[in-house]
Tab-separated table of C-alpha atoms and ligand atoms in Angstrom:
chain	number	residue	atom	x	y	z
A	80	UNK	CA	0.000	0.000	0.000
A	81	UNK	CA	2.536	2.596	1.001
A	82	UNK	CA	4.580	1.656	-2.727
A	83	UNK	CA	1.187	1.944	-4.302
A	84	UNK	CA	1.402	5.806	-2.591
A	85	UNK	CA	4.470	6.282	-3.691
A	86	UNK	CA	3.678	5.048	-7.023
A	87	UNK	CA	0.662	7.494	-7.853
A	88	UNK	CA	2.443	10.728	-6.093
A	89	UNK	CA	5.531	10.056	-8.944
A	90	UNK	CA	3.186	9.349	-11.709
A	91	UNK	CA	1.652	12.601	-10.642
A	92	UNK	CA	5.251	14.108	-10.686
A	93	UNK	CA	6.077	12.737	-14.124
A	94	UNK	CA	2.579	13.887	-15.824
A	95	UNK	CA	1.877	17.671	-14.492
A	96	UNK	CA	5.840	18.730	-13.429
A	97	UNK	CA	4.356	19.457	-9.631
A	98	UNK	CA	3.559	17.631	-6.697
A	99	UNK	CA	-0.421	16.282	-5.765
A	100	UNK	CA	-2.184	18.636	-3.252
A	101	UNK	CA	-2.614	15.861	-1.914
A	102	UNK	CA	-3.514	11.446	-1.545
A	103	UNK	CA	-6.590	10.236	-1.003
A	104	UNK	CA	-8.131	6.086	-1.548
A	105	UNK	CA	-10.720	4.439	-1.052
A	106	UNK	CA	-11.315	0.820	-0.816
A	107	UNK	CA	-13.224	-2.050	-2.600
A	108	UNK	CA	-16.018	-4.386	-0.685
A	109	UNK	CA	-16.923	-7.744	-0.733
A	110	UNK	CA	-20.495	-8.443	0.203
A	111	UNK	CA	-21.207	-10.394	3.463
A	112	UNK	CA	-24.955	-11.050	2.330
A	113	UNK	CA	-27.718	-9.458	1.314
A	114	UNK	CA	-27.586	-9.210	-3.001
A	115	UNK	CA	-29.890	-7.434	-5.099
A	116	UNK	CA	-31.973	-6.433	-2.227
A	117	UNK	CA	-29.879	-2.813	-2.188
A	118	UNK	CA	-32.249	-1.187	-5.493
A	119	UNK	CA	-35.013	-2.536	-3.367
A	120	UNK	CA	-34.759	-0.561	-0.382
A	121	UNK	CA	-33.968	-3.539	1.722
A	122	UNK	CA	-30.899	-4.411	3.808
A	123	UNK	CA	-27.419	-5.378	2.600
A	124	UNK	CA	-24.254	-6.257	4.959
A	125	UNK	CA	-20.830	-5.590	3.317
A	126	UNK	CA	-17.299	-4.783	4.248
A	127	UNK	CA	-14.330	-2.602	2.723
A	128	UNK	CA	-11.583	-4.425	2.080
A	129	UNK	CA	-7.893	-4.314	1.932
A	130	UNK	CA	-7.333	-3.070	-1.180
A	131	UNK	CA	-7.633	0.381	-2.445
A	132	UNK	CA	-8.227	2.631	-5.218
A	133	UNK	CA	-5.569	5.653	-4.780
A	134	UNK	CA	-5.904	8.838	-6.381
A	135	UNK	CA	-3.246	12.158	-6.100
A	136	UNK	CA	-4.635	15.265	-6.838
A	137	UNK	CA	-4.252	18.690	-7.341
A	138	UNK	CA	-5.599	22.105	-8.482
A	139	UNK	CA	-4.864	23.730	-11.651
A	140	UNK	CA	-5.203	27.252	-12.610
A	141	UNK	CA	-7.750	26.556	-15.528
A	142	UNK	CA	-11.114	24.963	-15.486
A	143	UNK	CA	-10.039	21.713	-16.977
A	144	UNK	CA	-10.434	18.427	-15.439
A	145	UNK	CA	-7.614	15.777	-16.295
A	146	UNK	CA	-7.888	12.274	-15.513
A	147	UNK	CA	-5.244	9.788	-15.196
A	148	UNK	CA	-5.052	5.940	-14.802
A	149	UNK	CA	-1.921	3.682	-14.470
A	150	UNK	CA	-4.809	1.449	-15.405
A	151	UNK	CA	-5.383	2.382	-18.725
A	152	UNK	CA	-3.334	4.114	-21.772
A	153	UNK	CA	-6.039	7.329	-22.020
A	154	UNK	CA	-6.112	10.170	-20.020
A	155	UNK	CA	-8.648	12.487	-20.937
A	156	UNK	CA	-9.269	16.624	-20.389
A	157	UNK	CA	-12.566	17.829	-20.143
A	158	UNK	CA	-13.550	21.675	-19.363
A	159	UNK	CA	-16.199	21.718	-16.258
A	160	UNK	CA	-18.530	23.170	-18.279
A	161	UNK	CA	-18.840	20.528	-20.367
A	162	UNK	CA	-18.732	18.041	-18.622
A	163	UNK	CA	-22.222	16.985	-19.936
A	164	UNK	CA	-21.538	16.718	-23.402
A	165	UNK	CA	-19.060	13.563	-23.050
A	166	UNK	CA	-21.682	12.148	-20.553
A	167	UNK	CA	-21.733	8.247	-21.274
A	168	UNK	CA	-19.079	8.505	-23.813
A	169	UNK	CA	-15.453	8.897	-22.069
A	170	UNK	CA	-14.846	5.192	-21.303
A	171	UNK	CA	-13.179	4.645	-18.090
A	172	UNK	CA	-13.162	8.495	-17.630
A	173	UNK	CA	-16.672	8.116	-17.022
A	174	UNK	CA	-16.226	6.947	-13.714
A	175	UNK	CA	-14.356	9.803	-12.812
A	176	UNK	CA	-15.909	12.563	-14.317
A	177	UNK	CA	-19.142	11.779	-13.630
A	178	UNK	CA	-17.962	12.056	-9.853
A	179	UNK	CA	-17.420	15.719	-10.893
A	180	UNK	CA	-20.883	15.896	-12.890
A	181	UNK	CA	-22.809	14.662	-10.058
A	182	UNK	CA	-20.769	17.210	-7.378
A	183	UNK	CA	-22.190	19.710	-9.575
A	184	UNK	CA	-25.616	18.128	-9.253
A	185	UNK	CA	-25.440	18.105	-5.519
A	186	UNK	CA	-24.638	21.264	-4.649
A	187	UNK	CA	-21.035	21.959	-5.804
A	188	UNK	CA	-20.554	25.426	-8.018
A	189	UNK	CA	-19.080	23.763	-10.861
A	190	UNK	CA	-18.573	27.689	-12.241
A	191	UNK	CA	-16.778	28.693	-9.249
A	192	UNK	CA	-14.424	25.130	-8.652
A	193	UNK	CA	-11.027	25.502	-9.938
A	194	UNK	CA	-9.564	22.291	-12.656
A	195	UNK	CA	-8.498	19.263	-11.066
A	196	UNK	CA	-5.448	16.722	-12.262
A	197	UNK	CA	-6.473	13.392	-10.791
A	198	UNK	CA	-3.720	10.406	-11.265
A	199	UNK	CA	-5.239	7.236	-10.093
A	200	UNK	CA	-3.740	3.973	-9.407
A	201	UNK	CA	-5.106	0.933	-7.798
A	202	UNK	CA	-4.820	-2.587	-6.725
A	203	UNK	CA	-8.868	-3.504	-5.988
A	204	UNK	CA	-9.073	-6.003	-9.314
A	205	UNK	CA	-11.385	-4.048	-11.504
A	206	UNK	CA	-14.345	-5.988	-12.805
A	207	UNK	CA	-13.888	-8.698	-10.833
A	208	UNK	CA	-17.202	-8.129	-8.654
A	209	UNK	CA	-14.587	-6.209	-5.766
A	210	UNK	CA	-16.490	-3.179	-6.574
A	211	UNK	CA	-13.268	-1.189	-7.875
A	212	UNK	CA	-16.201	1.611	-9.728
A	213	UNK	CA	-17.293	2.548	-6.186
A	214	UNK	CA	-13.741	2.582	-4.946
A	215	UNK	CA	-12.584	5.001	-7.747
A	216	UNK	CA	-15.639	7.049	-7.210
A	217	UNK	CA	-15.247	7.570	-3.866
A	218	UNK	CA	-11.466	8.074	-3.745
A	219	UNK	CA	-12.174	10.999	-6.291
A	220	UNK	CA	-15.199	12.098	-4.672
A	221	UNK	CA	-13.571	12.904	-1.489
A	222	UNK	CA	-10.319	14.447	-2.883
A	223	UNK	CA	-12.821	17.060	-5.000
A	224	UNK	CA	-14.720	17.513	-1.814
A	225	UNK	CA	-11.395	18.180	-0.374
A	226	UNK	CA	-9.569	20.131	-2.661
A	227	UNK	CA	-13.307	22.313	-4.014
A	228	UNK	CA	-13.860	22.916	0.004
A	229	UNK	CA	-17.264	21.538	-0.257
A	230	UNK	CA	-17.695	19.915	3.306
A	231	UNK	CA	-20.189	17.063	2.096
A	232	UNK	CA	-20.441	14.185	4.690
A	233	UNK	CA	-19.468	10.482	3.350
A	234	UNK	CA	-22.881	9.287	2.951
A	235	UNK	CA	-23.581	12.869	0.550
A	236	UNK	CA	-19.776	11.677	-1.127
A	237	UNK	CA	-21.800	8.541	-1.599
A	238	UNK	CA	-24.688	9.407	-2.762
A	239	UNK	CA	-22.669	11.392	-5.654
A	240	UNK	CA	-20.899	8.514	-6.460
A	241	UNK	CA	-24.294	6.496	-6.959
A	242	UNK	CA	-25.378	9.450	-9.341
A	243	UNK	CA	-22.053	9.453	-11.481
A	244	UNK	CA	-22.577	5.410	-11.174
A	245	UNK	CA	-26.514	5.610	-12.660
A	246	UNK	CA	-26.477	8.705	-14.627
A	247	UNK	CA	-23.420	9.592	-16.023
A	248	UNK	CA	-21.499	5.801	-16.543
A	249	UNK	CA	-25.115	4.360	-16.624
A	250	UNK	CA	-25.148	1.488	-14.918
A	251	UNK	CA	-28.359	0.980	-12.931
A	252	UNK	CA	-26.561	0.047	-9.546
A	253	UNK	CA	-27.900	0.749	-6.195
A	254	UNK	CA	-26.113	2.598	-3.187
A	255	UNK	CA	-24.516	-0.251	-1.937
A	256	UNK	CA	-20.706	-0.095	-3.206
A	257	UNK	CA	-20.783	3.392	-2.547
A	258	UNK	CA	-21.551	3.320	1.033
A	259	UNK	CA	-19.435	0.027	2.330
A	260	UNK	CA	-16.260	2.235	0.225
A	261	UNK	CA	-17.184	5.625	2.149
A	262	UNK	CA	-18.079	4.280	5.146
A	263	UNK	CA	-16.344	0.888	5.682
A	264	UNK	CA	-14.834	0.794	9.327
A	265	UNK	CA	-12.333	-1.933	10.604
A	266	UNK	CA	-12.843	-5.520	11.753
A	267	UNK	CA	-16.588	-4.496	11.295
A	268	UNK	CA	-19.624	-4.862	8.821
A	269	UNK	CA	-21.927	-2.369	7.861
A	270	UNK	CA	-25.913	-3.114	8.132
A	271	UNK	CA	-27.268	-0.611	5.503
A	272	UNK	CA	-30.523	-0.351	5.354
A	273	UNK	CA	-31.339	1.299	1.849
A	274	UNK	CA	-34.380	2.956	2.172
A	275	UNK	CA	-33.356	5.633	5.555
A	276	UNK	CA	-29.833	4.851	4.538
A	277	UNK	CA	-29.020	4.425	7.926
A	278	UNK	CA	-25.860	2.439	9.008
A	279	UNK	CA	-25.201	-0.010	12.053
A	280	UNK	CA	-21.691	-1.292	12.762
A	281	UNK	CA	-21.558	-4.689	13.308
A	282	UNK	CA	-18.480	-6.258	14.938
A	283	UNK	CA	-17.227	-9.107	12.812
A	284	UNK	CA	-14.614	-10.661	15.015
A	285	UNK	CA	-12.901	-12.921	12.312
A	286	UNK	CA	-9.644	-13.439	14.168
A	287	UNK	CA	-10.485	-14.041	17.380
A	288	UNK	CA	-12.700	-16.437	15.768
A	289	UNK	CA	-9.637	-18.392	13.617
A	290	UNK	CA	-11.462	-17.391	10.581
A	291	UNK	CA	-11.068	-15.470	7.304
A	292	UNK	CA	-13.575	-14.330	4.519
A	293	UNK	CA	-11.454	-15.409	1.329
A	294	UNK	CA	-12.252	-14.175	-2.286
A	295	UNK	CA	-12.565	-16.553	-4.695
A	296	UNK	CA	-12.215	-14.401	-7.816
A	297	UNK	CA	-13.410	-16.677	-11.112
A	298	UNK	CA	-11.801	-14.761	-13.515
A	299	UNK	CA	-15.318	-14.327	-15.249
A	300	UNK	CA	-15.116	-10.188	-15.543
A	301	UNK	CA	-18.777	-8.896	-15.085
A	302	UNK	CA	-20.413	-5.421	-16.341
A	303	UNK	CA	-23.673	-3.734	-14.708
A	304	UNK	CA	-23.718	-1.205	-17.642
A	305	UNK	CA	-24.982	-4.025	-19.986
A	306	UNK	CA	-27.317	-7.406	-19.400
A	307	UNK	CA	-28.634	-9.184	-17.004
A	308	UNK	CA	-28.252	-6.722	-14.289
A	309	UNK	CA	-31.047	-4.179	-15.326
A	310	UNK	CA	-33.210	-6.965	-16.893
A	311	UNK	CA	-33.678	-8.638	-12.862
A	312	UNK	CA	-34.118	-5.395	-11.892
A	313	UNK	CA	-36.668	-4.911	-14.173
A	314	UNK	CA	-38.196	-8.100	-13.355
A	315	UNK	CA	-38.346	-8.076	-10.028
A	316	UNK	CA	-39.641	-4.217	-10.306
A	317	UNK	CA	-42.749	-5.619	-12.320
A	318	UNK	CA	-43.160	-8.143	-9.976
A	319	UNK	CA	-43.979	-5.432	-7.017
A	320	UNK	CA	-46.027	-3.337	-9.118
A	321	UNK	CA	-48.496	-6.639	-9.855
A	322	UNK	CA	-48.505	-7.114	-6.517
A	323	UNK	CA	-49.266	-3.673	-5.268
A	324	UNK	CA	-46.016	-3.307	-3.448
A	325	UNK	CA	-43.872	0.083	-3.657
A	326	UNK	CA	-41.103	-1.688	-2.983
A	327	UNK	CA	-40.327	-5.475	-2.231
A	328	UNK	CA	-38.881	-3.959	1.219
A	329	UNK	CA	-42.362	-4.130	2.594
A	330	UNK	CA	-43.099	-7.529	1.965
A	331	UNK	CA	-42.170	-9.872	4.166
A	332	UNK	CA	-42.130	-13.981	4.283
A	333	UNK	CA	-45.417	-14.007	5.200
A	334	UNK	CA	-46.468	-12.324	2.022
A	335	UNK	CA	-44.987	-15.194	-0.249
A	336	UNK	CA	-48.251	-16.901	0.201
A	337	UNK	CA	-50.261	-14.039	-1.652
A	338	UNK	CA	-46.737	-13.683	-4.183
A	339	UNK	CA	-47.320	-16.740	-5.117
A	340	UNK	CA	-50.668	-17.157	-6.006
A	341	UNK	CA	-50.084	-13.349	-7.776
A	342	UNK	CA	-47.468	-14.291	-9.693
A	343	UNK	CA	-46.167	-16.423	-12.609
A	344	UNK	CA	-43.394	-18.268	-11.461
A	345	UNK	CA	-40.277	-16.193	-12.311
A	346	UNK	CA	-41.845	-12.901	-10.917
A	347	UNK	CA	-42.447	-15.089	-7.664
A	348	UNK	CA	-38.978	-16.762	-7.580
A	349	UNK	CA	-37.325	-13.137	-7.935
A	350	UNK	CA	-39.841	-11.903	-5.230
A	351	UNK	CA	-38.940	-14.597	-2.908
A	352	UNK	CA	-35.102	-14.098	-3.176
A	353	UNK	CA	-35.526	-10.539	-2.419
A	354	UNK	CA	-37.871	-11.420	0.537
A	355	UNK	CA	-35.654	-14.005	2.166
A	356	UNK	CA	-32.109	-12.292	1.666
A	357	UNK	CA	-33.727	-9.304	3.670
A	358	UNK	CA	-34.523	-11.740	6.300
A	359	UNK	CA	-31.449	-13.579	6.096
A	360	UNK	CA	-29.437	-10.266	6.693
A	361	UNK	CA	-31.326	-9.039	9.846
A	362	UNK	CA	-30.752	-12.923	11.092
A	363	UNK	CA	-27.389	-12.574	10.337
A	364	UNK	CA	-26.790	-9.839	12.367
A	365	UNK	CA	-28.720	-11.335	15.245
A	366	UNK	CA	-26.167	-14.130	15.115
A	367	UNK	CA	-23.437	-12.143	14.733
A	368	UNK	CA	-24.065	-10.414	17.984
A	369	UNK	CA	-24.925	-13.201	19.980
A	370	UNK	CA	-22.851	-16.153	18.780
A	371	UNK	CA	-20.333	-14.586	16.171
A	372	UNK	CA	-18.738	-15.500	13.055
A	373	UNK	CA	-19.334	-19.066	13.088
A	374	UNK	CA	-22.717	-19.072	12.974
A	375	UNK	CA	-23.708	-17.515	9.995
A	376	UNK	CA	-22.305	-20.290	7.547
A	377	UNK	CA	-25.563	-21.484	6.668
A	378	UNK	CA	-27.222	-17.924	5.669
A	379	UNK	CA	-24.368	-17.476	3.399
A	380	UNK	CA	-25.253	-20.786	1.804
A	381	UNK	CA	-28.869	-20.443	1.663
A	382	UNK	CA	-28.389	-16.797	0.150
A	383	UNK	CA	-26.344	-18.393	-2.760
A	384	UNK	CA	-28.737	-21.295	-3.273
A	385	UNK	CA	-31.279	-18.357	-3.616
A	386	UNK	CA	-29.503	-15.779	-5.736
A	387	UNK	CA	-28.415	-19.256	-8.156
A	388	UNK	CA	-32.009	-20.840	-8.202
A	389	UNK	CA	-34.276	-17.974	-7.465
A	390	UNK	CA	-32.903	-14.456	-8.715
A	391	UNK	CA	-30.814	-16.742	-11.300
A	392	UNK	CA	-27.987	-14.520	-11.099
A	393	UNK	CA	-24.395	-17.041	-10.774
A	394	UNK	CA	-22.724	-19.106	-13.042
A	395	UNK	CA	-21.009	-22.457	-13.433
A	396	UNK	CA	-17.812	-20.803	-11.977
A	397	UNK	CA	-19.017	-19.277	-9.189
A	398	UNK	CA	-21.063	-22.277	-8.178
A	399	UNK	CA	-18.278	-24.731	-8.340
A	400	UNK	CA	-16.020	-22.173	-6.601
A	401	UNK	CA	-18.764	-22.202	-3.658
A	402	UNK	CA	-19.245	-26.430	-3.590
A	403	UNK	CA	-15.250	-26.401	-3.734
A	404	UNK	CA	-14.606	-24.192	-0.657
A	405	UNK	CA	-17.398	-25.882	1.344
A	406	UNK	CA	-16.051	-29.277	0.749
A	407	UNK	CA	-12.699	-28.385	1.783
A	408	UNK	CA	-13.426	-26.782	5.225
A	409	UNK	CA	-15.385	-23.341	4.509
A	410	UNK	CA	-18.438	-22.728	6.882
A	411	UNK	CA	-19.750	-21.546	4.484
A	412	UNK	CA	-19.823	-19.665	0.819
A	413	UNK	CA	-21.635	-17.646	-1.233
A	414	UNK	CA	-21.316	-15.226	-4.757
A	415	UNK	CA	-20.822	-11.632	-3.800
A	416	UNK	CA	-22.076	-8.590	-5.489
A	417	UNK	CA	-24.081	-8.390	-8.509
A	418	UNK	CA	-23.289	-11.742	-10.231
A	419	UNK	CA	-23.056	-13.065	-13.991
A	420	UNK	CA	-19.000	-13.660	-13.266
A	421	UNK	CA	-17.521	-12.201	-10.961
A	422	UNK	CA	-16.306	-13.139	-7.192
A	423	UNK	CA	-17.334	-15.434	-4.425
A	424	UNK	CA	-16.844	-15.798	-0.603
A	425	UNK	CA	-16.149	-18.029	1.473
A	426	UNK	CA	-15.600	-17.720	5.188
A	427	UNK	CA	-13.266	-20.470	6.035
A	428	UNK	CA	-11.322	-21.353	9.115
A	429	UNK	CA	-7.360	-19.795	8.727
A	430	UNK	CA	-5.858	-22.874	8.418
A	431	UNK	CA	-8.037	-23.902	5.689
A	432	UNK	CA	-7.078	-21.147	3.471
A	433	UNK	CA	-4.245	-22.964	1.714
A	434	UNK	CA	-6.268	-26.189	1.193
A	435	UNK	CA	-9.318	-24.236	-0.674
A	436	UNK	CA	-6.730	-22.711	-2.910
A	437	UNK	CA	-5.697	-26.270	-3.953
A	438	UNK	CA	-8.541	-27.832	-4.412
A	439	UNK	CA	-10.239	-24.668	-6.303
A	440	UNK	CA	-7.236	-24.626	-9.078
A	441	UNK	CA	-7.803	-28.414	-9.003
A	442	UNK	CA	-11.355	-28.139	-9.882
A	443	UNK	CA	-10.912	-24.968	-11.966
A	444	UNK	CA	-8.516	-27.026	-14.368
A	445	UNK	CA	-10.628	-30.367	-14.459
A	446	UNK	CA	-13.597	-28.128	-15.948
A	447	UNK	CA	-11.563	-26.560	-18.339
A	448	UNK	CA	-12.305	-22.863	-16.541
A	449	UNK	CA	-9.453	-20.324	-16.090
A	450	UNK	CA	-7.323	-20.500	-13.008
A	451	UNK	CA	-9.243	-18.846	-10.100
A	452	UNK	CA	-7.221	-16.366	-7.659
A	453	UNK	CA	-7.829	-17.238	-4.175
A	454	UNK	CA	-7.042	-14.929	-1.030
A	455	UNK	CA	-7.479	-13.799	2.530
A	456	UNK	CA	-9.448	-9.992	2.874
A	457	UNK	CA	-9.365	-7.904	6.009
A	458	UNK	CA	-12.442	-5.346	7.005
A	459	UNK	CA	-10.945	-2.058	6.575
A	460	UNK	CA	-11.546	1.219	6.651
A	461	UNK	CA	-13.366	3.317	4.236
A	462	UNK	CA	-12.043	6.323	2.178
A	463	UNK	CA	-9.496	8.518	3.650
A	464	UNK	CA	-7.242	11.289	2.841
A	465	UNK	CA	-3.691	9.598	3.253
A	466	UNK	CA	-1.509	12.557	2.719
B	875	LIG	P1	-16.274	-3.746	-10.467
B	875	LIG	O1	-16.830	-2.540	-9.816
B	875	LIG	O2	-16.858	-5.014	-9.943
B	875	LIG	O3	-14.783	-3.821	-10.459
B	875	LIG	P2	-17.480	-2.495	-12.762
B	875	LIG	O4	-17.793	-2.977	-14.142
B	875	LIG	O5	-18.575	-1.958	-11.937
B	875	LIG	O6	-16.728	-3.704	-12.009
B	875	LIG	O7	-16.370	-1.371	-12.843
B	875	LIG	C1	-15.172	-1.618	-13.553
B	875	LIG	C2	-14.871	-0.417	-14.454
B	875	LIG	O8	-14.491	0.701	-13.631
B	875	LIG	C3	-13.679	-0.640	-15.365
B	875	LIG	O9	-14.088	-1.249	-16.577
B	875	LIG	C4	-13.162	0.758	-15.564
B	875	LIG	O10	-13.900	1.426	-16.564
B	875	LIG	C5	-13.456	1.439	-14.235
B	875	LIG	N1	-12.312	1.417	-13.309
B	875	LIG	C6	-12.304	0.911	-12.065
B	875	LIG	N2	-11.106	1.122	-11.455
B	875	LIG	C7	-10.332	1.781	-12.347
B	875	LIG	C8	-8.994	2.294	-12.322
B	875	LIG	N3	-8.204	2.174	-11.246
B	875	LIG	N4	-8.543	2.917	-13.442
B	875	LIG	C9	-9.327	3.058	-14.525
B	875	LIG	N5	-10.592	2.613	-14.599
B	875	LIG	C10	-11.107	1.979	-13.537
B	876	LIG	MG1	-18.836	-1.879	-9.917
């Protein structure tokens, strides 16, 4: 992490002849439980991770944003007050300057708000489910907070990062990313329920425990801009509206009786996953209180038998990386995040780590699927300025 610092501040150097105003990052998040419930105003439980998304910045005396990635070959320049006409259209840059664009549309005087260069570098694995969108918009969001003196609070910083996310990028994603990347605290998980937006900390205790959440990262690169994403949104959206519902928040288990009989039987399957994975997020956090870690291996199971059979939302890889952790030792194991490709979980006892990795390249290569990376994640902290 500290090379990675020292890595972005020279590539800053090198580009603009100066030194960055100053360092900020933000992290990615894996997903404890509770998927495709966020764009439903229900409850989601995710942590920041260990890996961040760092960007140096610094004023300019024009009006021009730059943006930077050791990521990718194009930087791009873009005057503030145009920001809308390359709205969609920027690639990568998007991500960035819709962070900007959607400043503006919160509050910020994008008249008034000096240029910005922004050099971003970054070792959350982009498209790999990690959430390495949110952690670049947050990064940037707080450094232009920062450096345009706007004093927004981090749930504001990730609310703007939603907007850029939906409305500039377009990708129909709900706040979830955003907040576990602003708001992510240590050794803890964060209850978010999406409809007040309110947070609870909840203590995870992993270590005391002898246990690890480990990333089992298929390989299979997703995108939320495109596909299946929007279409089970849309599905599951219809299937509230037939049943009267303004949101599947306010059903609850009870109500599956009355989905059912609504409801042809996709638009009930997507109901029910939505229904349960509310309920199995509260229960989780019931657990986690009273008995810790340990005993919420068989919510993350059922919630990946549900978001594979019900919401129809994993693949072959990610279900063979879950039945390949759990048979060597994990308590339990789930897909994290949106789905279609992407990244699993499993929590695992420490000493088990090693033997999952095995077995999942073992299985991997006997199905002919690309090797899977396999690795230990700590709950960290959310985005900070660093320097
Ligand atoms: P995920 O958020 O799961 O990694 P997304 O498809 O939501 O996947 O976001 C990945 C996209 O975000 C990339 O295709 C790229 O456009 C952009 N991105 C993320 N991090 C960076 C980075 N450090 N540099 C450049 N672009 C990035
Ligand atoms: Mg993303």
């Amino acid at each position: 992490m500290s090379d990675l610092r020292d890595d972005v501040s020279d590539l800053f150097a090198a580009l603009t002849g100066r030194e960055p105003d100053g360092l900020w990052s933000a992290p990615g998040r894996v997903n404890l439980l509770g998927d495709h419930t966020d764009y439903h105003d229900g409850f989601a439980l995710p942590f920041a991770i260990d890996r961040r998304t760092l960007v140096a910045a610094g004023a300019r005396d024009d009006a021009v944003l730059r943006v930077v990635s050791a990521l990718s070959d194009q930087a791009i320049e873009v005057r503030l007050d145009e920001l809308d006409a390359v709205r969609g259209r920027a690639g990568w840059a998007d991500y960035p300057l819709g962070v900007a664009w959607a400043l503006g549309r919160s509050g910020a005087d994008l008249a008034a708000v000096p240029g910005v260069d922004l050099v971003l570098d970054s070792n959350v694995p982009v498209g790999a489910g990690l959430s390495s969108s949110a952690a670049l918009e947050s990064a940037v969001a707080l450094a232009l907070d920062d450096l345009w003196r706007l004093g927004m609070s981090h749930p504001a910083l990730a609310q703007a990062g939603r907007l850029a996310e939906n409305d500039f990028v377009g990708a129909p994603t709900g706040i979830l990313d955003q907040t576990a990347a602003m708001l992510g605290r240590r050794d803890a998980a964060l209850l978010l329920d999406s409809r007040s937006l309110a947070t609870e900390y909840v203590d995870l205790g992993l270590e005391a425990a002898g246990l690890a959440i480990v990333v089992l990262e298929t390989g299979e690169s997703h995108s939320h801009a495109t596909g299946g994403y929007g279409d089970r949104r849309a599905e599951s959206e219809a299937a509230a509206v037939r049943l009267g519902a303004t949101s599947l928040r306010d059903l609850g288990i009870d109500d599956l009786v009355r989905a059912r009989a609504t409801l042809d039987d996709l638009g009930f399957r997507r109901v029910r996953h939505v229904v349960s994975e509310n309920a199995r997020v509260l229960e989780a956090v019931r657990l986690l209180r009273a008995d810790g870690p340990t005993a919420i291996g068989a919510l993350l199971d059922a919630s990946h038998a549900s978001l594979r059979d019900d919401y129809e939302v994993s693949t072959p890889e990610l279900d063979l990386a879950v039945e390949t952790a759990r048979e060597n030792g994990a308590l339990g194991a789930r897909m994290t995040g949106g789905g279609f490709g992407g990244s699993a979980i499993a929590l695992a006892p420490v000493d088990a780590i090693s033997r999952i990795q095995v077995a999942l390249d073992g299985a991997f290569s006997e199905h002919g699927f690309a090797q899977p990376e396999v690795y230990p994640v700590r709950p960290s902290d959310g985005a900070t300025r660093d320097r």
